[in-house]
Amino acid sequence: MKLSIIGSGYVGLTTGACFAEVGHHVVCVDNDPKKIEKLQAGQIPIFEPGLEALVKKNVAARRLSFTTSTEEGVAHGEVLFIAVPTPPQPDGSVDLSFMEKVAREIAQYLDSYRVVVDKSTVPVKTGERVAQTIRRYARPGVEFDVVSNPEFLREGSAVEDLMKPDRIVIGGNSDRALALMQKIYEPFVAPVLVTDINSAELIKHAANSFLALKISYANALAEICEASGADVLKVAEGIGADKRIGRGFLNAGLGYGGSCFPKDIAAFIAISDQLGVPFDLLKEVQRINARQLERFLDAMREALWVLKDKRICVWGLTFKPNTDDVRSSVAVALVERLVAEGARVTVYDPKGMDKARELSFAPSVEFATSPLEAARGAEALAIATEWAEFAAVDLAALREVMHTPLVFDGRNLLDPVAARDFGFQYRGVGRGLVEPRG
Ligand code: UDX
């Protein structure tokens, strides 16, 4: 099928590449000429495992191309996916101006039937607005349908999530549009859930909020574990073994970050407030999440007394492993707070250093070339992102290079007993304090 994706960011580019991979002919549109130039030259603006190979392969097979022209996109695709940014506003609600602009642009070029798909994460009832906008700006009589088709991909495993989704959600109210959508997804082996547009939009916010709720639940448990001497990892294992609960997303730590959870939970709270049904449970989820960094900093102050002038090594800058994304990263927030308190911070991250160098704290910290280099002379080590590389570090060598053997493990990555055996004073999240032997 001929498909167009309007907006070639994280979701748009990966979706376009995966659709091309299963045989569709895809045009990806973006209004940033530099990005399109790079993509045309085979350069991928983000680090995402498998994506570069997929893009190159499908460009070579002439199933995937890039343009800055929305007109070209509208002319090409029988189905037009809108995958533009939906950034947060200061009050937590979503800025839908990119959606609205693209809806107007599509309307302007529409000359025969098209399905317009909301792929971006949007608050419930956005589809209705998109349809209203297209109707208002399109020439009279031109036919179209609006569909909601939320995307559940995770950064770091986006290609795999798209190729092998748990489910495909299609929200629409026209048989013609739904038939086309089902045809697009025929090559994918996954259950398809067909709903109305509003339900599909809600599913996305509700799914992300539920996952964030699980994380905050684990973090609240962590606090109780610390106060009672229990181990949050064991508790998570014990409750997660119940199939109704599941072990996923019960990892206590510094809390969730990234470009989705914080924004989507705030947006869900905002739209619920607007609908007159405040979702107070989610406000508590946010509060617990924010408290994690404060508790971590308190633990560091407790051990180090004063942070000013202390040499502190931070491992991790990205909001999670296997990505180079540092947006809304708790690791970045930690570094910013340490710098603000006058600590001398050295950082290392396997993939996030380039993007972190563009952040405002960059001139105030040292960027190291390896985890051990970062830890050299440090009076404390803080682990902020759960990269496998950190778990594999030689603890004897780490003990050797550090000035003081203090480890604050914000992601429960290291084995506390092994850390103690190598002479570290170790503090995880929800696992109590483990003192060195002897
Ligand atoms: C998330 C959703 O998982 C995905 O379905 C949606 O489409 C977009 O938002 P993503 O933001 O890529 O994906 O990351 P995810 O793997 O969900 O992790 C989000 C954050 O939660 C990370 O900061 C991670 O470190 C944190 N997290 C995750 C925990 O603190 N504990 C956990 O148990 C799981």
Short mmCIF file of C-alpha atoms and ligand atoms in Angstrom, two decimals:
data_model
loop_
_atom_site.label_atom_id
_atom_site.label_comp_id
_atom_site.label_asym_id
_atom_site.label_seq_id
_atom_site.Cartn_x
_atom_site.Cartn_y
_atom_site.Cartn_z
CA MET A 1 0.00 0.00 0.00
CA LYS A 2 1.04 3.60 -0.44
CA LEU A 3 1.49 5.31 2.92
CA SER A 4 2.73 8.71 4.05
CA ILE A 5 4.02 9.65 7.45
CA ILE A 6 3.91 13.33 8.34
CA GLY A 7 6.55 14.04 10.95
CA SER A 8 9.78 12.02 10.83
CA GLY A 9 10.76 12.03 14.49
CA TYR A 10 11.14 9.01 16.71
CA VAL A 11 7.72 7.51 16.08
CA GLY A 12 7.31 8.68 12.48
CA LEU A 13 10.68 7.51 11.21
CA THR A 14 10.58 4.13 12.92
CA THR A 15 6.97 3.51 11.88
CA GLY A 16 7.78 4.48 8.29
CA ALA A 17 10.80 2.18 8.17
CA CYS A 18 8.85 -0.77 9.60
CA PHE A 19 5.92 -0.26 7.23
CA ALA A 20 8.39 -0.23 4.32
CA GLU A 21 10.05 -3.38 5.67
CA VAL A 22 6.76 -5.31 5.41
CA GLY A 23 6.32 -4.19 1.80
CA HIS A 24 4.42 -0.88 1.87
CA HIS A 25 5.61 2.10 -0.16
CA VAL A 26 6.28 4.85 2.33
CA VAL A 27 7.02 8.55 2.02
CA CYS A 28 8.22 10.22 5.23
CA VAL A 29 7.65 13.97 5.41
CA ASP A 30 9.32 16.45 7.77
CA ASN A 31 9.41 20.24 7.71
CA ASP A 32 13.06 20.30 8.83
CA PRO A 33 15.11 20.41 5.57
CA LYS A 34 18.36 19.50 7.42
CA LYS A 35 16.79 16.35 8.85
CA ILE A 36 15.42 15.32 5.45
CA GLU A 37 18.78 15.99 3.78
CA LYS A 38 20.50 13.76 6.33
CA LEU A 39 17.92 11.01 5.96
CA GLN A 40 18.26 11.16 2.18
CA ALA A 41 22.02 10.74 2.67
CA GLY A 42 21.41 7.67 4.82
CA GLN A 43 22.15 9.37 8.17
CA ILE A 44 19.81 8.57 11.06
CA PRO A 45 19.32 11.42 13.54
CA ILE A 46 18.69 9.10 16.53
CA PHE A 47 20.36 6.02 17.99
CA GLU A 48 17.91 3.15 17.84
CA PRO A 49 19.08 -0.45 17.50
CA GLY A 50 18.37 -1.85 14.02
CA LEU A 51 16.88 1.35 12.62
CA GLU A 52 19.77 2.47 10.45
CA ALA A 53 20.01 -0.89 8.68
CA LEU A 54 16.25 -0.96 8.16
CA VAL A 55 16.18 2.55 6.68
CA LYS A 56 19.12 1.87 4.36
CA LYS A 57 17.69 -1.43 3.17
CA ASN A 58 14.26 0.01 2.37
CA VAL A 59 15.61 3.17 0.75
CA ALA A 60 17.73 0.93 -1.51
CA ALA A 61 14.65 -1.18 -2.28
CA ARG A 62 12.82 2.03 -3.24
CA ARG A 63 10.10 1.45 -0.69
CA LEU A 64 11.09 4.36 1.56
CA SER A 65 11.78 7.97 0.65
CA PHE A 66 11.93 11.34 2.36
CA THR A 67 10.61 14.78 1.48
CA THR A 68 9.89 18.16 3.02
CA SER A 69 6.72 18.53 0.97
CA THR A 70 3.42 17.75 2.69
CA GLU A 71 1.79 18.18 -0.70
CA GLU A 72 3.87 15.28 -2.02
CA GLY A 73 3.00 13.23 1.05
CA VAL A 74 -0.73 13.83 0.64
CA ALA A 75 -0.56 12.99 -3.06
CA HIS A 76 1.35 9.74 -2.40
CA GLY A 77 -0.40 8.10 0.56
CA GLU A 78 -3.80 6.45 0.60
CA VAL A 79 -3.36 6.65 4.35
CA LEU A 80 -1.65 9.63 5.99
CA PHE A 81 -0.16 9.13 9.45
CA ILE A 82 0.35 12.24 11.57
CA ALA A 83 3.35 11.71 13.85
CA VAL A 84 4.26 15.23 14.89
CA PRO A 85 5.45 16.35 18.35
CA THR A 86 2.78 16.97 20.99
CA PRO A 87 4.90 18.80 23.59
CA PRO A 88 3.73 19.70 27.08
CA GLN A 89 2.66 23.19 28.08
CA PRO A 90 3.58 24.68 31.47
CA ASP A 91 0.25 23.53 32.98
CA GLY A 92 0.79 19.93 31.84
CA SER A 93 -1.76 20.06 29.03
CA VAL A 94 -0.64 19.23 25.50
CA ASP A 95 0.34 21.75 22.87
CA LEU A 96 -1.62 20.50 19.87
CA SER A 97 -0.60 23.29 17.52
CA PHE A 98 1.55 20.99 15.33
CA MET A 99 -1.38 18.58 14.99
CA GLU A 100 -3.68 21.43 14.03
CA LYS A 101 -1.20 22.85 11.53
CA VAL A 102 -0.69 19.50 9.80
CA ALA A 103 -4.46 18.91 9.72
CA ARG A 104 -4.85 22.26 7.92
CA GLU A 105 -2.03 21.46 5.51
CA ILE A 106 -3.49 18.07 4.68
CA ALA A 107 -6.90 19.67 4.12
CA GLN A 108 -5.39 22.14 1.69
CA TYR A 109 -3.99 19.39 -0.58
CA LEU A 110 -6.78 16.85 -0.23
CA ASP A 111 -8.40 16.08 -3.59
CA SER A 112 -9.69 12.53 -3.13
CA TYR A 113 -10.45 10.09 -0.31
CA ARG A 114 -7.75 9.68 2.33
CA VAL A 115 -7.56 8.18 5.79
CA VAL A 116 -5.88 10.54 8.23
CA VAL A 117 -4.38 8.75 11.22
CA ASP A 118 -3.49 10.21 14.61
CA LYS A 119 -0.25 8.41 15.43
CA SER A 120 1.07 10.97 17.91
CA THR A 121 0.08 10.56 21.54
CA VAL A 122 -2.83 12.92 22.01
CA PRO A 123 -5.50 13.59 24.63
CA VAL A 124 -8.89 12.00 24.14
CA LYS A 125 -11.14 13.90 21.71
CA THR A 126 -8.23 15.16 19.56
CA GLY A 127 -9.41 13.03 16.62
CA GLU A 128 -12.73 14.85 16.67
CA ARG A 129 -10.84 18.16 16.43
CA VAL A 130 -8.65 16.91 13.59
CA ALA A 131 -11.73 15.85 11.63
CA GLN A 132 -13.41 19.19 12.29
CA THR A 133 -10.29 21.09 11.15
CA ILE A 134 -9.89 19.11 7.93
CA ARG A 135 -13.59 19.55 7.12
CA ARG A 136 -13.26 23.30 7.70
CA TYR A 137 -10.22 23.80 5.46
CA ALA A 138 -10.70 21.16 2.74
CA ARG A 139 -12.56 21.87 -0.47
CA PRO A 140 -16.27 21.08 -0.07
CA GLY A 141 -17.32 17.49 -0.79
CA VAL A 142 -13.86 15.92 -0.53
CA GLU A 143 -14.01 12.64 1.39
CA PHE A 144 -11.77 11.57 4.27
CA ASP A 145 -11.88 9.65 7.56
CA VAL A 146 -9.95 10.17 10.76
CA VAL A 147 -8.59 7.20 12.68
CA SER A 148 -6.65 6.91 15.95
CA ASN A 149 -3.84 4.35 15.90
CA PRO A 150 -1.68 4.89 19.00
CA GLU A 151 1.92 3.70 19.07
CA PHE A 152 3.31 1.79 22.05
CA LEU A 153 6.98 1.54 21.03
CA ARG A 154 9.70 1.95 23.63
CA GLU A 155 12.90 3.79 22.87
CA GLY A 156 15.79 1.38 22.61
CA SER A 157 13.58 -1.42 21.28
CA ALA A 158 11.42 0.61 18.91
CA VAL A 159 11.98 -1.54 15.83
CA GLU A 160 11.27 -4.77 17.66
CA ASP A 161 8.19 -3.29 19.38
CA LEU A 162 6.85 -2.15 16.02
CA MET A 163 7.57 -5.37 14.17
CA LYS A 164 6.21 -7.58 16.97
CA PRO A 165 3.63 -5.51 18.85
CA ASP A 166 1.62 -6.90 21.79
CA ARG A 167 -1.48 -5.44 20.16
CA ILE A 168 -2.55 -3.05 17.46
CA VAL A 169 -5.22 -0.54 18.43
CA ILE A 170 -7.31 1.02 15.69
CA GLY A 171 -10.00 3.53 16.62
CA GLY A 172 -12.40 4.69 13.97
CA ASN A 173 -16.03 4.88 12.97
CA SER A 174 -15.92 4.20 9.22
CA ASP A 175 -15.80 0.68 7.76
CA ARG A 176 -13.92 1.99 4.72
CA ALA A 177 -11.13 3.44 6.87
CA LEU A 178 -10.99 0.45 9.21
CA ALA A 179 -10.65 -1.95 6.26
CA LEU A 180 -7.67 0.03 4.93
CA MET A 181 -6.07 0.12 8.38
CA GLN A 182 -6.47 -3.62 8.79
CA LYS A 183 -4.88 -4.16 5.39
CA ILE A 184 -1.85 -2.10 6.45
CA TYR A 185 -1.37 -4.27 9.53
CA GLU A 186 -2.03 -7.63 7.82
CA PRO A 187 1.71 -8.50 7.64
CA PHE A 188 2.10 -8.00 11.40
CA VAL A 189 1.32 -10.94 13.65
CA ALA A 190 -0.56 -9.33 16.54
CA PRO A 191 -4.08 -9.11 17.90
CA VAL A 192 -5.97 -6.13 16.47
CA LEU A 193 -8.35 -4.26 18.73
CA VAL A 194 -10.89 -2.11 16.91
CA THR A 195 -12.54 0.64 18.94
CA ASP A 196 -14.09 4.05 18.56
CA ILE A 197 -11.65 6.98 18.22
CA ASN A 198 -12.00 8.26 21.78
CA SER A 199 -11.33 4.83 23.31
CA ALA A 200 -8.21 4.35 21.18
CA GLU A 201 -6.87 7.74 22.27
CA LEU A 202 -7.61 6.92 25.90
CA ILE A 203 -5.92 3.51 25.67
CA LYS A 204 -2.57 5.17 25.01
CA HIS A 205 -2.72 7.56 27.98
CA ALA A 206 -4.19 4.86 30.21
CA ALA A 207 -1.48 2.33 29.30
CA ASN A 208 1.41 4.69 29.94
CA SER A 209 -0.15 5.94 33.18
CA PHE A 210 -0.64 2.39 34.41
CA LEU A 211 3.01 1.54 33.74
CA ALA A 212 4.08 4.71 35.57
CA LEU A 213 1.74 3.73 38.40
CA LYS A 214 3.51 0.37 38.69
CA ILE A 215 6.89 2.11 38.89
CA SER A 216 5.67 4.52 41.55
CA TYR A 217 4.13 1.62 43.46
CA ALA A 218 7.52 -0.09 43.49
CA ASN A 219 9.18 3.14 44.58
CA ALA A 220 6.70 3.64 47.41
CA LEU A 221 7.36 0.04 48.46
CA ALA A 222 11.10 0.80 48.35
CA GLU A 223 10.66 3.47 50.99
CA ILE A 224 8.79 1.03 53.22
CA CYS A 225 11.48 -1.60 52.59
CA GLU A 226 14.17 0.84 53.68
CA ALA A 227 12.27 1.67 56.85
CA SER A 228 11.63 -1.98 57.68
CA GLY A 229 14.81 -3.70 56.51
CA ALA A 230 13.12 -5.60 53.66
CA ASP A 231 14.51 -5.94 50.14
CA VAL A 232 12.38 -4.35 47.41
CA LEU A 233 13.80 -6.68 44.75
CA LYS A 234 12.56 -9.71 46.64
CA VAL A 235 9.19 -8.05 47.26
CA ALA A 236 8.87 -7.20 43.54
CA GLU A 237 9.73 -10.77 42.64
CA GLY A 238 7.20 -12.11 45.12
CA ILE A 239 4.31 -9.97 43.96
CA GLY A 240 5.34 -10.04 40.29
CA ALA A 241 5.10 -13.84 40.23
CA ASP A 242 1.34 -13.43 40.46
CA LYS A 243 0.30 -13.44 36.78
CA ARG A 244 -2.38 -10.86 37.52
CA ILE A 245 0.33 -8.41 38.64
CA GLY A 246 3.39 -9.31 36.54
CA ARG A 247 7.03 -8.51 37.33
CA GLY A 248 7.46 -5.86 34.59
CA PHE A 249 7.77 -2.19 35.56
CA LEU A 250 8.20 -2.94 39.25
CA ASN A 251 11.84 -1.84 39.35
CA ALA A 252 12.37 0.69 42.11
CA GLY A 253 15.01 3.31 41.49
CA LEU A 254 15.41 6.98 40.69
CA GLY A 255 12.00 6.98 39.03
CA TYR A 256 10.74 7.24 35.49
CA GLY A 257 11.88 9.86 32.99
CA GLY A 258 12.04 10.22 29.23
CA SER A 259 9.96 12.01 26.68
CA CYS A 260 6.81 9.95 27.25
CA PHE A 261 5.87 9.06 30.82
CA PRO A 262 6.30 12.47 32.53
CA LYS A 263 4.54 14.25 29.66
CA ASP A 264 1.78 11.70 29.17
CA ILE A 265 0.88 11.44 32.83
CA ALA A 266 0.72 15.24 33.10
CA ALA A 267 -1.42 15.33 29.95
CA PHE A 268 -3.78 12.64 31.25
CA ILE A 269 -4.18 14.57 34.50
CA ALA A 270 -4.85 17.78 32.54
CA ILE A 271 -7.47 16.26 30.22
CA SER A 272 -9.17 14.50 33.16
CA ASP A 273 -9.35 17.84 34.98
CA GLN A 274 -10.79 19.43 31.83
CA LEU A 275 -13.39 16.69 31.61
CA GLY A 276 -14.38 17.43 35.22
CA VAL A 277 -13.13 14.10 36.61
CA PRO A 278 -9.79 14.83 38.34
CA PHE A 279 -7.51 11.77 38.31
CA ASP A 280 -5.96 12.29 41.76
CA LEU A 281 -4.34 8.84 41.82
CA LEU A 282 -2.04 9.97 39.02
CA LYS A 283 -1.08 13.10 40.95
CA GLU A 284 0.24 10.80 43.69
CA VAL A 285 2.13 8.79 41.05
CA GLN A 286 3.87 12.02 40.03
CA ARG A 287 4.61 12.97 43.65
CA ILE A 288 6.18 9.59 44.43
CA ASN A 289 8.26 9.82 41.27
CA ALA A 290 9.56 13.28 42.11
CA ARG A 291 10.42 12.16 45.66
CA GLN A 292 12.83 9.49 44.42
CA LEU A 293 15.52 11.95 43.39
CA GLU A 294 15.11 13.91 46.64
CA ARG A 295 15.49 10.73 48.72
CA PHE A 296 18.57 9.78 46.71
CA LEU A 297 20.16 13.19 47.27
CA ASP A 298 19.28 13.01 50.97
CA ALA A 299 21.08 9.66 51.20
CA MET A 300 24.14 11.17 49.53
CA ARG A 301 24.12 14.15 51.89
CA GLU A 302 23.69 11.83 54.85
CA ALA A 303 26.81 9.87 53.88
CA LEU A 304 28.96 12.70 52.53
CA TRP A 305 27.70 15.41 54.89
CA VAL A 306 28.45 18.32 52.55
CA LEU A 307 28.29 17.86 48.77
CA LYS A 308 30.09 21.08 47.93
CA ASP A 309 33.58 20.41 46.52
CA LYS A 310 33.13 16.63 46.76
CA ARG A 311 34.32 14.65 43.74
CA ILE A 312 31.28 12.71 42.63
CA CYS A 313 31.14 10.33 39.72
CA VAL A 314 27.81 9.78 37.97
CA TRP A 315 27.36 6.76 35.71
CA GLY A 316 24.54 7.28 33.25
CA LEU A 317 22.96 10.29 31.58
CA THR A 318 20.27 8.80 29.35
CA PHE A 319 16.77 8.30 30.76
CA LYS A 320 17.20 4.54 30.36
CA PRO A 321 19.71 2.18 28.71
CA ASN A 322 20.06 1.44 24.97
CA THR A 323 19.19 4.94 23.86
CA ASP A 324 21.08 8.21 23.44
CA ASP A 325 18.06 10.18 24.62
CA VAL A 326 18.68 12.48 27.58
CA ARG A 327 15.34 14.30 27.46
CA SER A 328 13.62 14.48 30.87
CA SER A 329 16.26 12.11 32.19
CA VAL A 330 16.42 11.70 35.96
CA ALA A 331 20.16 11.10 35.54
CA VAL A 332 20.50 14.57 34.04
CA ALA A 333 18.39 16.05 36.85
CA LEU A 334 20.72 14.36 39.36
CA VAL A 335 23.82 15.85 37.73
CA GLU A 336 22.18 19.29 37.63
CA ARG A 337 21.35 19.09 41.34
CA LEU A 338 24.85 17.95 42.27
CA VAL A 339 26.39 20.76 40.21
CA ALA A 340 24.02 23.28 41.81
CA GLU A 341 25.24 22.15 45.25
CA GLY A 342 28.84 22.77 44.21
CA ALA A 343 29.99 19.16 43.79
CA ARG A 344 32.79 18.42 41.31
CA VAL A 345 31.03 16.00 39.00
CA THR A 346 32.51 13.60 36.46
CA VAL A 347 30.10 11.78 34.17
CA TYR A 348 30.16 8.85 31.81
CA ASP A 349 27.45 7.34 29.62
CA PRO A 350 27.90 4.80 26.81
CA LYS A 351 25.65 6.64 24.33
CA GLY A 352 24.35 9.85 25.90
CA MET A 353 27.50 11.98 26.08
CA ASP A 354 27.06 13.85 22.77
CA LYS A 355 23.52 14.91 23.56
CA ALA A 356 24.46 15.76 27.18
CA ARG A 357 27.26 18.04 25.94
CA GLU A 358 24.54 20.30 24.54
CA LEU A 359 22.89 20.72 27.97
CA SER A 360 23.45 23.74 30.20
CA PHE A 361 25.38 21.83 32.89
CA ALA A 362 27.99 20.63 30.36
CA PRO A 363 30.65 23.31 31.06
CA SER A 364 30.45 22.54 34.80
CA VAL A 365 31.15 18.79 34.61
CA GLU A 366 33.93 16.57 33.32
CA PHE A 367 33.08 14.02 30.64
CA ALA A 368 35.12 10.84 31.07
CA THR A 369 35.97 8.22 28.47
CA SER A 370 35.07 5.13 30.51
CA PRO A 371 33.26 4.19 33.74
CA LEU A 372 36.56 3.65 35.54
CA GLU A 373 38.07 6.92 34.30
CA ALA A 374 34.96 8.71 35.56
CA ALA A 375 35.36 7.09 38.97
CA ARG A 376 39.06 7.92 39.34
CA GLY A 377 39.56 9.86 42.58
CA ALA A 378 35.82 9.98 43.29
CA GLU A 379 34.56 10.28 46.84
CA ALA A 380 31.28 8.70 45.78
CA LEU A 381 29.77 6.94 42.79
CA ALA A 382 26.13 7.43 41.82
CA ILE A 383 24.60 5.02 39.30
CA ALA A 384 21.76 6.77 37.51
CA THR A 385 21.04 4.62 34.43
CA GLU A 386 20.93 0.83 34.27
CA TRP A 387 23.41 0.24 31.41
CA ALA A 388 24.69 -3.36 31.25
CA GLU A 389 28.22 -1.92 30.89
CA PHE A 390 28.04 -0.62 34.46
CA ALA A 391 26.89 -3.95 35.88
CA ALA A 392 29.89 -5.59 34.21
CA VAL A 393 32.51 -3.25 35.70
CA ASP A 394 35.37 -4.97 37.56
CA LEU A 395 34.63 -4.08 41.19
CA ALA A 396 38.24 -4.62 42.27
CA ALA A 397 39.42 -2.11 39.66
CA LEU A 398 36.66 0.28 40.70
CA ARG A 399 37.70 0.04 44.35
CA GLU A 400 41.28 0.73 43.25
CA VAL A 401 40.51 3.97 41.37
CA MET A 402 38.02 5.52 43.80
CA HIS A 403 39.16 7.72 46.66
CA THR A 404 36.34 6.63 48.94
CA PRO A 405 34.41 3.37 48.36
CA LEU A 406 30.90 4.76 48.51
CA VAL A 407 28.30 3.59 45.98
CA PHE A 408 24.80 5.00 45.59
CA ASP A 409 23.05 2.68 43.21
CA GLY A 410 19.99 4.51 41.89
CA ARG A 411 19.00 1.58 39.68
CA ASN A 412 19.76 -1.44 41.93
CA LEU A 413 22.21 -2.57 39.29
CA LEU A 414 25.04 -4.01 41.38
CA ASP A 415 24.93 -6.98 43.71
CA PRO A 416 25.10 -5.46 47.22
CA VAL A 417 26.89 -8.46 48.70
CA ALA A 418 29.56 -8.46 45.97
CA ALA A 419 29.98 -4.71 46.44
CA ARG A 420 30.44 -5.21 50.17
CA ASP A 421 32.93 -8.02 49.59
CA PHE A 422 35.03 -5.67 47.48
CA GLY A 423 35.03 -3.16 50.30
CA PHE A 424 32.30 -0.75 49.26
CA GLN A 425 29.70 0.89 51.40
CA TYR A 426 26.69 0.27 49.17
CA ARG A 427 23.27 1.88 49.14
CA GLY A 428 20.63 0.78 46.66
CA VAL A 429 17.00 1.89 46.52
CA GLY A 430 14.76 -0.06 48.90
CA ARG A 431 17.56 -2.44 49.87
CA GLY A 432 18.97 -0.91 53.04
CA LEU A 433 22.57 0.07 53.65
CA VAL A 434 25.23 -2.59 53.13
CA GLU A 435 28.44 -1.86 55.08
CA PRO A 436 31.81 -3.36 54.16
CA ARG A 437 32.80 -6.54 56.02
CA GLY A 438 34.95 -6.29 59.11
C1 UDX B 1 7.28 4.30 27.28
C2 UDX B 1 6.32 3.11 27.13
O1 UDX B 1 6.92 1.93 27.68
C3 UDX B 1 5.95 2.90 25.67
O2 UDX B 1 5.00 1.85 25.55
C4 UDX B 1 5.36 4.19 25.12
O3 UDX B 1 5.05 4.07 23.74
C5 UDX B 1 6.33 5.35 25.32
O4 UDX B 1 6.68 5.44 26.71
P1 UDX B 1 9.90 4.69 26.89
O5 UDX B 1 9.68 6.11 27.34
O6 UDX B 1 10.73 4.44 25.69
O7 UDX B 1 8.49 3.96 26.60
O8 UDX B 1 10.62 3.94 28.11
P2 UDX B 1 10.29 2.78 29.15
O9 UDX B 1 11.12 1.61 28.84
O10 UDX B 1 8.86 2.56 29.30
O11 UDX B 1 10.87 3.45 30.48
C6 UDX B 1 10.42 4.72 30.95
C7 UDX B 1 11.12 5.13 32.21
O12 UDX B 1 10.70 4.33 33.31
C8 UDX B 1 12.64 5.03 32.18
O13 UDX B 1 13.18 6.20 32.78
C9 UDX B 1 12.95 3.81 33.01
O14 UDX B 1 14.21 3.86 33.62
C10 UDX B 1 11.82 3.86 34.04
N1 UDX B 1 11.49 2.56 34.63
C11 UDX B 1 10.98 1.56 33.84
C12 UDX B 1 11.65 2.35 35.99
O15 UDX B 1 12.10 3.24 36.74
N2 UDX B 1 11.28 1.14 36.52
C13 UDX B 1 10.77 0.13 35.76
O16 UDX B 1 10.45 -0.92 36.34
C14 UDX B 1 10.62 0.35 34.39
#
